Structures are given as C-alpha cells and as structure tokens.
Amino acid sequence: MVNFYTYLELYTNDLDKKVNLGDFERHFNTPHQTVKKRLLPLVREKILIEEKKKRLLFYCLNKNNPLFIEYLSICEKERLFRLLENPLFKRLYDTVSDFFTDSRILVFGSAAVSKDFNDIDILIFSENGQINKELDKFGKTYSVKLHIINTKEELVTKSMLKEIRDKHIIFNDHEYFIRLMHDVN
C-alpha cells in the first residue's frame, strides 16, 4: 500500500536530492497525476518544497521543517514492514527484537534491496555480546550467511555510511539512524 509518506523513499539515500514527477512515476509505477495528488499533503505540511524549472516540477525535502525527520522515520518503518513480509527477515527481526532496549540494528547491502542476495549484512551498536551468539544460532538454523558488524558509532567510516545510506533497512531506533546516516543534528 502506498501512502503519501511512502513517496519520501526516494530521499532515504540523499536528503538534498531534487526529484521530478517522472522520477516518482518510474519508481512507483504510478501516473504522474496520481503522484502529484499524493505529494500534495507533503507540500501542504511543508515537508516537501515544490520548485518549477521550465516545464518540470521538482520536489525537495524541507530540512528546516522539524517534522521532516518524523516523516522520514514513518517512511523507513514502512520499508521495514515490507521487508518483514519475507519470512526469513521476519524471523531475523524476531531474533534480534529482544535486544532493542540496549542495541541499535539495521540491515544493509544487497539483502536490504534485493531478493537475490548471498549474505545479510547487519550493523549493530551494542555492548551486549549475547546478540552475536543469537545471530550465530540464527545463521546455522536457517543456513544463511550473516556478516555481522557489531561496533561503536564513532568507528563507522564515511564510506561505510555511504554504503548504508544507499541500501538499508532500519530495524529499530529509526530517527537515530536517519540522523547518523545524514549527519543531521
């Protein structure tokens, strides 16, 4: 189901991107008249800003609106719900959900965007060593290769952040990860 905040998905890898109606139309396989109607609430709420250049209409995020992070969080959660329709990822989510109180977790790389993946890359910020043990059991149980990066935020490089920005699904603490990936205060 496509909701008006679903259209923010085109900005999850670049908050400064300018997107025209044709880009939305191609990504969502929806006529531009429908897209324009769906974008209207975001424009009214001043989450998106319309810019007309010649015959093209572009949309960009209004990062001055304090609610833009909230709307992006909703969009990111919707992406998570779509991923969880896959039984393997639902089981993975269930496995790590016990650690959400003291851990921050996301999946990145090809597994986050494609049904054809060789392994699942997982970024974890946690000092709870039990999570790695549970994930090792998960990998053996479901015969899936997990590439687990359990580290501290300050050790994540800019190149890794770029890779994560391009292909990710946030499991928990969505606002935190949005701010980290895009260096938003």
GROMACS .gro file of C-alpha atoms in nm:
model
  185
    1MET     CA    1   0.000   0.000   0.000
    2VAL     CA    2   0.138   0.337  -0.099
    3ASN     CA    3   0.076   0.620   0.148
    4PHE     CA    4   0.175   0.980   0.090
    5TYR     CA    5   0.485   0.944   0.310
    6THR     CA    6   0.589   0.639   0.104
    7TYR     CA    7   0.698   0.887  -0.162
    8LEU     CA    8   0.975   1.007   0.069
    9GLU     CA    9   1.151   0.677  -0.006
   10LEU     CA   10   1.330   0.848  -0.294
   11TYR     CA   11   1.508   1.068  -0.038
   12THR     CA   12   1.629   0.799   0.204
   13ASN     CA   13   1.974   0.790   0.045
   14ASP     CA   14   2.012   1.164  -0.018
   15LEU     CA   15   1.827   1.433   0.177
   16ASP     CA   16   1.940   1.702  -0.070
   17LYS     CA   17   1.804   1.529  -0.378
   18LYS     CA   18   1.566   1.710  -0.614
   19VAL     CA   19   1.314   1.467  -0.759
   20ASN     CA   20   1.082   1.538  -1.051
   21LEU     CA   21   0.742   1.384  -1.114
   22GLY     CA   22   0.888   1.150  -1.378
   23ASP     CA   23   1.128   1.005  -1.118
   24PHE     CA   24   0.838   0.934  -0.882
   25GLU     CA   25   0.633   0.795  -1.170
   26ARG     CA   26   0.907   0.549  -1.272
   27HIS     CA   27   0.996   0.441  -0.917
   28PHE     CA   28   0.638   0.377  -0.807
   29ASN     CA   29   0.499   0.281  -1.149
   30THR     CA   30   0.221   0.534  -1.095
   31PRO     CA   31   0.093   0.806  -1.331
   32HIS     CA   32   0.232   1.149  -1.253
   33GLN     CA   33  -0.120   1.291  -1.197
   34THR     CA   34  -0.168   1.041  -0.914
   35VAL     CA   35   0.180   1.112  -0.777
   36LYS     CA   36   0.116   1.485  -0.779
   37LYS     CA   37  -0.207   1.434  -0.580
   38ARG     CA   38  -0.024   1.212  -0.332
   39LEU     CA   39   0.255   1.467  -0.286
   40LEU     CA   40   0.011   1.747  -0.213
   41PRO     CA   41  -0.026   1.669   0.162
   42LEU     CA   42   0.354   1.671   0.196
   43VAL     CA   43   0.370   2.007   0.020
   44ARG     CA   44   0.087   2.146   0.236
   45GLU     CA   45   0.264   2.025   0.551
   46LYS     CA   46   0.582   2.188   0.416
   47ILE     CA   47   0.772   1.859   0.429
   48LEU     CA   48   0.837   1.891   0.056
   49ILE     CA   49   0.905   2.210  -0.136
   50GLU     CA   50   0.793   2.238  -0.498
   51GLU     CA   51   1.028   2.403  -0.744
   52LYS     CA   52   0.929   2.465  -1.102
   53LYS     CA   53   1.207   2.478  -1.360
   54LYS     CA   54   1.079   2.543  -1.710
   55ARG     CA   55   0.823   2.267  -1.770
   56LEU     CA   56   0.944   2.036  -1.493
   57LEU     CA   57   0.824   2.027  -1.136
   58PHE     CA   58   1.085   1.924  -0.878
   59TYR     CA   59   1.040   1.836  -0.514
   60CYS     CA   60   1.299   1.862  -0.240
   61LEU     CA   61   1.286   1.796   0.132
   62ASN     CA   62   1.234   2.093   0.359
   63LYS     CA   63   1.504   2.020   0.615
   64ASN     CA   64   1.402   2.336   0.804
   65ASN     CA   65   1.075   2.171   0.897
   66PRO     CA   66   1.134   1.996   1.232
   67LEU     CA   67   0.887   1.723   1.132
   68PHE     CA   68   1.081   1.607   0.825
   69ILE     CA   69   1.275   1.353   1.037
   70GLU     CA   70   0.945   1.219   1.174
   71TYR     CA   71   0.805   1.173   0.823
   72LEU     CA   72   1.123   1.001   0.708
   73SER     CA   73   1.100   0.773   1.013
   74ILE     CA   74   0.749   0.671   0.909
   75CYS     CA   75   0.874   0.603   0.557
   76GLU     CA   76   1.165   0.395   0.692
   77LYS     CA   77   0.927   0.195   0.913
   78GLU     CA   78   0.706   0.126   0.615
   79ARG     CA   79   1.012  -0.009   0.429
   80LEU     CA   80   1.081  -0.234   0.730
   81PHE     CA   81   0.724  -0.369   0.722
   82ARG     CA   82   0.764  -0.457   0.353
   83LEU     CA   83   1.090  -0.642   0.427
   84LEU     CA   84   0.923  -0.833   0.711
   85GLU     CA   85   0.679  -0.985   0.463
   86ASN     CA   86   0.973  -1.215   0.383
   87PRO     CA   87   0.959  -1.498   0.643
   88LEU     CA   88   1.339  -1.515   0.679
   89PHE     CA   89   1.365  -1.145   0.765
   90LYS     CA   90   1.064  -1.171   0.996
   91ARG     CA   91   1.246  -1.448   1.188
   92LEU     CA   92   1.565  -1.240   1.192
   93TYR     CA   93   1.372  -0.942   1.326
   94ASP     CA   94   1.209  -1.161   1.593
   95THR     CA   95   1.552  -1.294   1.691
   96VAL     CA   96   1.708  -0.952   1.746
   97SER     CA   97   1.399  -0.776   1.885
   98ASP     CA   98   1.483  -0.894   2.238
   99PHE     CA   99   1.792  -0.673   2.218
  100PHE     CA  100   1.622  -0.350   2.107
  101THR     CA  101   1.641  -0.191   2.452
  102ASP     CA  102   2.021  -0.181   2.451
  103SER     CA  103   2.107  -0.218   2.081
  104ARG     CA  104   2.063  -0.034   1.753
  105ILE     CA  105   2.034  -0.258   1.448
  106LEU     CA  106   1.998  -0.227   1.073
  107VAL     CA  107   2.041  -0.448   0.768
  108PHE     CA  108   2.233  -0.306   0.475
  109GLY     CA  109   2.373  -0.409   0.139
  110SER     CA  110   2.206  -0.625  -0.122
  111ALA     CA  111   1.978  -0.805   0.127
  112ALA     CA  112   1.810  -0.473   0.206
  113VAL     CA  113   1.708  -0.406  -0.154
  114SER     CA  114   1.702  -0.734  -0.348
  115LYS     CA  115   1.557  -1.080  -0.318
  116ASP     CA  116   1.881  -1.214  -0.467
  117PHE     CA  117   2.150  -1.183  -0.202
  118ASN     CA  118   2.438  -1.402  -0.089
  119ASP     CA  119   2.454  -1.287   0.270
  120ILE     CA  120   2.288  -1.049   0.512
  121ASP     CA  121   2.497  -0.756   0.631
  122ILE     CA  122   2.395  -0.638   0.977
  123LEU     CA  123   2.521  -0.328   1.155
  124ILE     CA  124   2.480  -0.339   1.532
  125PHE     CA  125   2.566  -0.088   1.800
  126SER     CA  126   2.558  -0.293   2.118
  127GLU     CA  127   2.773  -0.393   2.408
  128ASN     CA  128   2.555  -0.697   2.474
  129GLY     CA  129   2.761  -0.992   2.349
  130GLN     CA  130   2.459  -1.221   2.360
  131ILE     CA  131   2.321  -1.073   2.037
  132ASN     CA  132   2.613  -1.214   1.835
  133LYS     CA  133   2.554  -1.559   1.984
  134GLU     CA  134   2.185  -1.547   1.892
  135LEU     CA  135   2.270  -1.436   1.539
  136ASP     CA  136   2.523  -1.718   1.502
  137LYS     CA  137   2.247  -1.963   1.602
  138PHE     CA  138   2.011  -1.796   1.355
  139GLY     CA  139   2.262  -1.830   1.070
  140LYS     CA  140   2.314  -2.200   1.141
  141THR     CA  141   1.944  -2.272   1.187
  142TYR     CA  142   1.840  -2.107   0.860
  143SER     CA  143   2.158  -2.178   0.661
  144VAL     CA  144   2.216  -1.813   0.587
  145LYS     CA  145   2.547  -1.633   0.592
  146LEU     CA  146   2.542  -1.331   0.820
  147HIS     CA  147   2.805  -1.060   0.803
  148ILE     CA  148   2.776  -0.902   1.147
  149ILE     CA  149   2.943  -0.571   1.223
  150ASN     CA  150   2.900  -0.503   1.593
  151THR     CA  151   3.085  -0.181   1.659
  152LYS     CA  152   3.062   0.166   1.807
  153GLU     CA  153   2.920   0.464   1.620
  154GLU     CA  154   3.250   0.653   1.624
  155LEU     CA  155   3.422   0.365   1.440
  156VAL     CA  156   3.189   0.374   1.140
  157THR     CA  157   3.369   0.529   0.843
  158LYS     CA  158   3.223   0.778   0.595
  159SER     CA  159   3.250   0.521   0.316
  160MET     CA  160   3.056   0.269   0.522
  161LEU     CA  161   2.791   0.531   0.599
  162LYS     CA  162   2.755   0.596   0.226
  163GLU     CA  163   2.707   0.224   0.159
  164ILE     CA  164   2.449   0.207   0.437
  165ARG     CA  165   2.267   0.517   0.310
  166ASP     CA  166   2.236   0.365  -0.038
  167LYS     CA  167   2.097   0.027   0.073
  168HIS     CA  168   1.949  -0.014   0.419
  169ILE     CA  169   1.652  -0.121   0.625
  170ILE     CA  170   1.645   0.008   0.981
  171PHE     CA  171   1.525  -0.243   1.241
  172ASN     CA  172   1.493  -0.008   1.538
  173ASP     CA  173   1.565   0.346   1.654
  174HIS     CA  174   1.483   0.489   1.313
  175GLU     CA  175   1.532   0.855   1.399
  176TYR     CA  176   1.878   0.783   1.541
  177PHE     CA  177   1.992   0.608   1.222
  178ILE     CA  178   1.846   0.876   0.994
  179ARG     CA  179   2.040   1.141   1.185
  180LEU     CA  180   2.358   0.930   1.179
  181MET     CA  181   2.344   0.844   0.807
  182HIS     CA  182   2.275   1.200   0.703
  183ASP     CA  183   2.469   1.388   0.970
  184VAL     CA  184   2.157   1.574   1.085
  185ASN     CA  185   2.156   1.725   1.433
   0.00000   0.00000   0.00000
